[in-house]
Coordinates of C-alpha atoms in Angstrom, one line a residue:
M736 CA 24.8 4.6 6.7
K737 CA 21.1 5.1 7.1
D738 CA 19.2 3.0 9.8
I739 CA 17.8 -0.2 8.6
L740 CA 14.2 0.8 9.2
E741 CA 14.5 3.2 6.7
Y742 CA 15.0 0.7 3.8
R743 CA 12.3 -1.1 1.7
D744 CA 14.8 -3.0 -0.3
Y745 CA 17.1 -5.5 1.3
R746 CA 19.4 -5.5 -1.7
Q747 CA 19.9 -1.8 -1.3
Y748 CA 20.8 -2.2 2.4
I749 CA 23.5 -5.1 1.4
A750 CA 24.9 -2.6 -1.3
D751 CA 25.1 0.2 1.4
Y752 CA 26.3 -1.7 3.9
Y753 CA 29.2 -3.0 1.6
A754 CA 29.8 0.4 0.4
D755 CA 30.0 1.6 4.0
R756 CA 32.6 -0.9 5.3
K757 CA 34.8 -0.7 2.0
A758 CA 35.0 3.1 2.6
K759 CA 36.2 2.2 6.3
S760 CA 38.6 -0.7 5.9
A761 CA 39.8 -3.2 3.1
F762 CA 36.5 -5.1 3.3
S763 CA 35.8 -7.3 0.3
W764 CA 32.7 -9.4 -1.3
Q765 CA 34.7 -12.6 -0.5
E766 CA 34.9 -11.5 3.3
F767 CA 31.3 -10.6 3.3
A768 CA 30.1 -13.8 1.5
T769 CA 32.4 -16.0 4.0
A770 CA 31.0 -14.3 7.1
A771 CA 27.5 -15.4 6.0
G772 CA 28.5 -18.6 4.9
F773 CA 28.4 -18.6 1.3
S774 CA 31.1 -20.6 -0.9
S775 CA 30.9 -18.0 -3.8
P776 CA 33.0 -15.2 -3.0
V777 CA 30.8 -13.0 -5.3
Y778 CA 27.4 -14.3 -3.9
L779 CA 26.3 -11.4 -2.0
K780 CA 27.4 -8.8 -4.8
Y781 CA 25.3 -10.9 -7.1
V782 CA 22.4 -10.5 -4.8
S783 CA 22.7 -6.9 -4.1
E784 CA 22.6 -6.6 -8.2
G785 CA 19.4 -8.6 -8.3
R786 CA 21.1 -11.6 -10.2
F787 CA 20.5 -14.1 -7.0
N788 CA 17.9 -14.2 -4.3
L789 CA 18.3 -15.1 -0.6
S790 CA 16.1 -17.6 1.0
E791 CA 14.6 -17.0 4.6
E792 CA 17.7 -19.1 6.2
A793 CA 20.4 -17.1 4.1
A794 CA 18.7 -13.9 5.0
I795 CA 19.2 -14.6 8.6
R796 CA 22.7 -15.7 8.1
T797 CA 23.4 -12.7 6.1
A798 CA 21.7 -10.4 8.7
R799 CA 23.8 -11.8 11.4
S800 CA 27.1 -11.1 9.3
M801 CA 26.1 -7.6 9.2
H802 CA 25.7 -7.8 12.9
L803 CA 21.9 -7.1 12.8
A804 CA 20.3 -8.5 16.0
D805 CA 16.9 -8.7 17.2
F806 CA 14.4 -6.4 15.8
E807 CA 17.1 -5.3 12.9
C808 CA 17.5 -9.2 12.0
D809 CA 13.8 -9.6 12.0
F810 CA 13.2 -6.3 9.8
F811 CA 16.0 -7.3 7.1
V812 CA 14.0 -11.0 7.0
E813 CA 10.7 -9.3 6.4
M814 CA 12.5 -7.2 3.6
V815 CA 13.6 -10.4 2.1
K816 CA 10.1 -11.8 2.3
F817 CA 8.5 -8.6 0.9
C818 CA 10.9 -8.3 -2.0
H819 CA 10.3 -12.2 -3.1
A820 CA 6.7 -12.3 -2.4
K821 CA 4.7 -13.6 -5.2
T822 CA 1.2 -12.7 -4.2
D823 CA -0.4 -9.2 -2.7
D824 CA -1.1 -11.2 0.4
E825 CA 2.1 -12.3 1.1
K826 CA 3.5 -8.5 0.2
R827 CA 0.8 -7.2 2.2
S828 CA 1.8 -9.4 5.1
A829 CA 5.5 -8.9 5.1
F830 CA 5.0 -4.9 4.8
S831 CA 2.4 -5.1 7.8
N832 CA 5.3 -7.1 9.9
M833 CA 7.8 -4.5 8.5
L834 CA 5.4 -1.5 10.1
S835 CA 4.9 -3.4 13.2
I836 CA 8.7 -3.9 13.9
A837 CA 9.1 -0.1 13.2
E838 CA 6.3 1.1 15.4
S839 CA 7.6 -0.8 18.3
R840 CA 10.9 1.1 18.1
K841 CA 9.0 4.5 17.9
M842 CA 10.3 4.9 14.4
K843 CA 7.7 6.0 11.4
I844 CA 7.7 4.4 8.1
L845 CA 7.0 7.1 5.6
E846 CA 4.7 5.0 3.4
G847 CA 3.1 3.2 6.8
E848 CA -0.1 5.6 6.9
S849 CA -0.8 5.8 3.5
F850 CA -0.5 1.9 3.1
R851 CA -2.6 1.5 6.2
F852 CA -5.3 4.1 4.9
F853 CA -5.7 2.5 1.5
E854 CA -5.5 -1.3 2.9
D855 CA -9.0 -1.0 4.2
W856 CA -12.5 0.3 3.1
K857 CA -13.2 1.5 6.9
N858 CA -10.8 4.2 6.5
P859 CA -12.0 6.2 3.5
V860 CA -15.7 5.6 4.6
L861 CA -15.4 6.8 8.0
R862 CA -13.2 9.6 7.0
E863 CA -16.2 10.7 5.0
L864 CA -18.8 9.8 7.4
A865 CA -17.7 10.9 11.0
P866 CA -17.7 14.6 10.0
A867 CA -21.1 14.3 8.6
M868 CA -22.3 12.7 11.9
P869 CA -21.3 15.5 14.3
G870 CA -21.7 14.0 17.9
A871 CA -22.5 10.4 16.7
K872 CA -21.1 7.7 18.9
P873 CA -19.1 4.6 17.3
L874 CA -22.1 2.4 17.8
A875 CA -24.3 5.1 15.5
L876 CA -21.5 5.3 13.0
A877 CA -21.3 1.5 12.7
H878 CA -25.2 1.1 12.1
A879 CA -24.7 4.1 9.2
C880 CA -22.3 1.8 7.4
R881 CA -24.0 -0.7 4.8
E882 CA -21.1 -3.0 5.6
K883 CA -20.8 -4.8 8.7
I884 CA -18.6 -3.1 11.0
S885 CA -18.3 -3.1 15.0
A886 CA -18.3 -0.3 17.2
A887 CA -14.8 -1.2 18.4
E888 CA -13.7 -1.4 14.6
V889 CA -15.3 2.3 14.5
S890 CA -13.1 3.7 17.3
E891 CA -9.9 1.8 16.2
T892 CA -10.3 3.3 12.5
L893 CA -11.3 6.9 13.9
N894 CA -8.2 6.8 16.2
F895 CA -5.9 5.7 13.4
L896 CA -7.2 8.6 11.2
V897 CA -6.6 11.0 13.8
K898 CA -3.1 10.0 14.5
A899 CA -2.4 9.8 10.7
D900 CA -3.8 13.6 10.5
L901 CA -6.4 12.5 8.2
L902 CA -9.3 13.5 10.7
K903 CA -9.0 15.9 13.4
K904 CA -11.0 15.9 16.6
D905 CA -12.4 19.4 18.4
K906 CA -13.0 19.9 21.9
D907 CA -16.7 18.8 21.8
G908 CA -15.8 15.4 20.1
N909 CA -16.7 16.3 16.4
Y910 CA -14.5 15.2 13.7
E911 CA -13.3 17.1 10.7
Q912 CA -11.3 16.4 7.6
T913 CA -7.6 17.9 7.7
D914 CA -7.5 17.8 3.8
K915 CA -10.6 17.2 1.4
V916 CA -8.8 14.9 -1.1
V917 CA -6.5 12.0 -0.2
T918 CA -4.2 10.5 -3.0
T919 CA -1.7 7.7 -3.1
G920 CA 1.0 10.0 -4.3
P921 CA 4.4 8.9 -5.6
M922 CA 4.8 5.9 -3.3
E923 CA 6.4 2.5 -3.8
V924 CA 4.2 0.3 -1.3
T925 CA 0.9 2.2 -1.4
P926 CA -0.3 0.6 -4.9
L927 CA -0.2 -2.7 -3.0
A928 CA -2.7 -1.8 -0.6
V929 CA -4.8 0.2 -3.4
R930 CA -4.9 -3.1 -5.4
G931 CA -6.6 -4.6 -2.1
M932 CA -8.9 -1.6 -1.6
H933 CA -10.1 -2.1 -5.2
R934 CA -11.0 -5.8 -4.5
Q935 CA -13.1 -4.8 -1.6
M936 CA -14.8 -2.0 -3.4
G937 CA -15.7 -4.2 -6.2
E938 CA -17.2 -6.8 -4.1
F939 CA -19.1 -4.2 -2.3
A940 CA -20.2 -3.1 -5.8
L941 CA -21.5 -6.5 -6.8
D942 CA -23.6 -6.9 -3.7
A943 CA -25.1 -3.3 -4.4
I944 CA -26.5 -4.5 -7.7
E945 CA -29.2 -6.2 -5.6
G946 CA -29.1 -4.7 -2.2
V947 CA -29.3 -1.1 -3.2
P948 CA -32.7 0.3 -4.8
Q949 CA -31.9 1.2 -8.4
D950 CA -32.6 4.8 -8.1
E951 CA -30.2 5.1 -5.4
R952 CA -27.3 3.8 -7.7
H953 CA -25.8 3.9 -11.3
F954 CA -24.5 0.9 -13.2
S955 CA -23.4 1.2 -16.6
G956 CA -20.6 -0.1 -19.1
L957 CA -19.3 -0.4 -22.4
T958 CA -17.3 -2.9 -24.3
L959 CA -15.0 -1.5 -27.0
G960 CA -12.6 -2.7 -29.6
I961 CA -9.7 -0.1 -29.5
T962 CA -6.0 0.7 -30.2
R963 CA -3.3 1.2 -27.7
E964 CA -3.1 4.7 -28.5
A965 CA -7.1 5.0 -28.1
Y966 CA -6.3 3.3 -24.5
Q967 CA -4.0 5.7 -23.4
E968 CA -6.4 8.7 -24.7
I969 CA -9.3 6.8 -22.9
V970 CA -7.2 6.7 -19.4
Q971 CA -6.4 10.3 -19.7
K972 CA -10.0 11.4 -20.2
I973 CA -10.9 8.9 -17.2
A974 CA -8.4 11.0 -15.1
E975 CA -9.7 14.1 -16.2
F976 CA -13.3 13.1 -15.5
R977 CA -12.2 11.9 -12.0
K978 CA -10.9 15.6 -11.2
E979 CA -14.5 16.8 -12.3
I980 CA -16.3 14.4 -10.1
I981 CA -14.0 15.6 -7.0
E982 CA -14.8 19.4 -7.9
I983 CA -18.6 18.6 -7.6
A984 CA -18.4 16.7 -4.7
T985 CA -16.3 19.1 -2.9
R986 CA -18.6 22.1 -3.8
E987 CA -20.5 21.8 -0.8
P988 CA -19.2 21.2 2.5
A989 CA -22.4 19.2 3.5
T990 CA -22.7 15.4 3.3
D991 CA -26.2 13.4 2.9
E992 CA -24.7 10.4 2.1
V993 CA -21.2 8.6 1.4
Y994 CA -20.5 7.0 -2.0
R995 CA -18.2 4.9 -3.7
L996 CA -17.2 5.5 -7.4
N997 CA -15.4 2.4 -9.0
V998 CA -13.9 3.3 -12.4
Q999 CA -12.7 0.1 -14.0
F1000 CA -11.4 -0.2 -17.9
F1001 CA -9.9 -3.6 -18.5
P1002 CA -9.1 -5.9 -21.3
M1003 CA -11.6 -8.8 -22.2
T1004 CA -9.2 -10.4 -24.7
N1005 CA -5.6 -11.4 -25.4
K1006 CA -3.2 -9.3 -27.3
S1007 CA -3.5 -11.7 -30.5
L1008 CA -6.2 -9.9 -32.4
N1009 CA -3.9 -8.9 -35.1
K1010 CA -1.4 -11.8 -35.0
K1011 CA -1.4 -14.1 -37.6
D1012 CA -0.6 -18.1 -37.5

């Protein structure tokens, strides 16, 4: 059975634990439930199938019944919190705690670096800015950012980017990107961080309307009445457009300025235009 730190879904861990015990002995769901303090003999079976949930207190009892102790128990409880979180903030908090527990045991969560990269605007901005300012100290990089950031935060961010192999530092202390483009990939958790990034960048865009000279920014928009089929075609066109933008931006190695492009396409009405009362 895999180490618990390799799991993201506590239900899958329960199912795998049961299957592992069952393969080695006459273990039953009733025995499992009783050890965890549940009166229903199939309660944990239903939990593993997604039919029931675990409370935090029940999560602790279940973890102990599986002989999880210390950091393993804490990780299991955070997985439960993550799976049942109702808001993005709650999910981010639980997953960040999972990352911290894994890192304290010198374990690396596959999605951890991607999650942390997209969790904060400082990461993509400094990944572009640092190579464009060779020899610049953290304070100079901080002053070059329009958004408020301290020299200490710059140093922390650069250290993360190097550790995550998103930047590399040469013998002279200059930074270079390891890859030109960073994408989310087929991750399960990263989209949670990306949503937070979109919120941050959306707020910066609002500030730029008044704070950036008009000849240094471009804002435009359309309000359209469309069908579902048209929506899907437009989304595909946006994807193609983004690829074209990346090709233009990466054509030259030099960087004069770091820009952010937000592409937003969202509904302004409810799905009731063609419904009759």
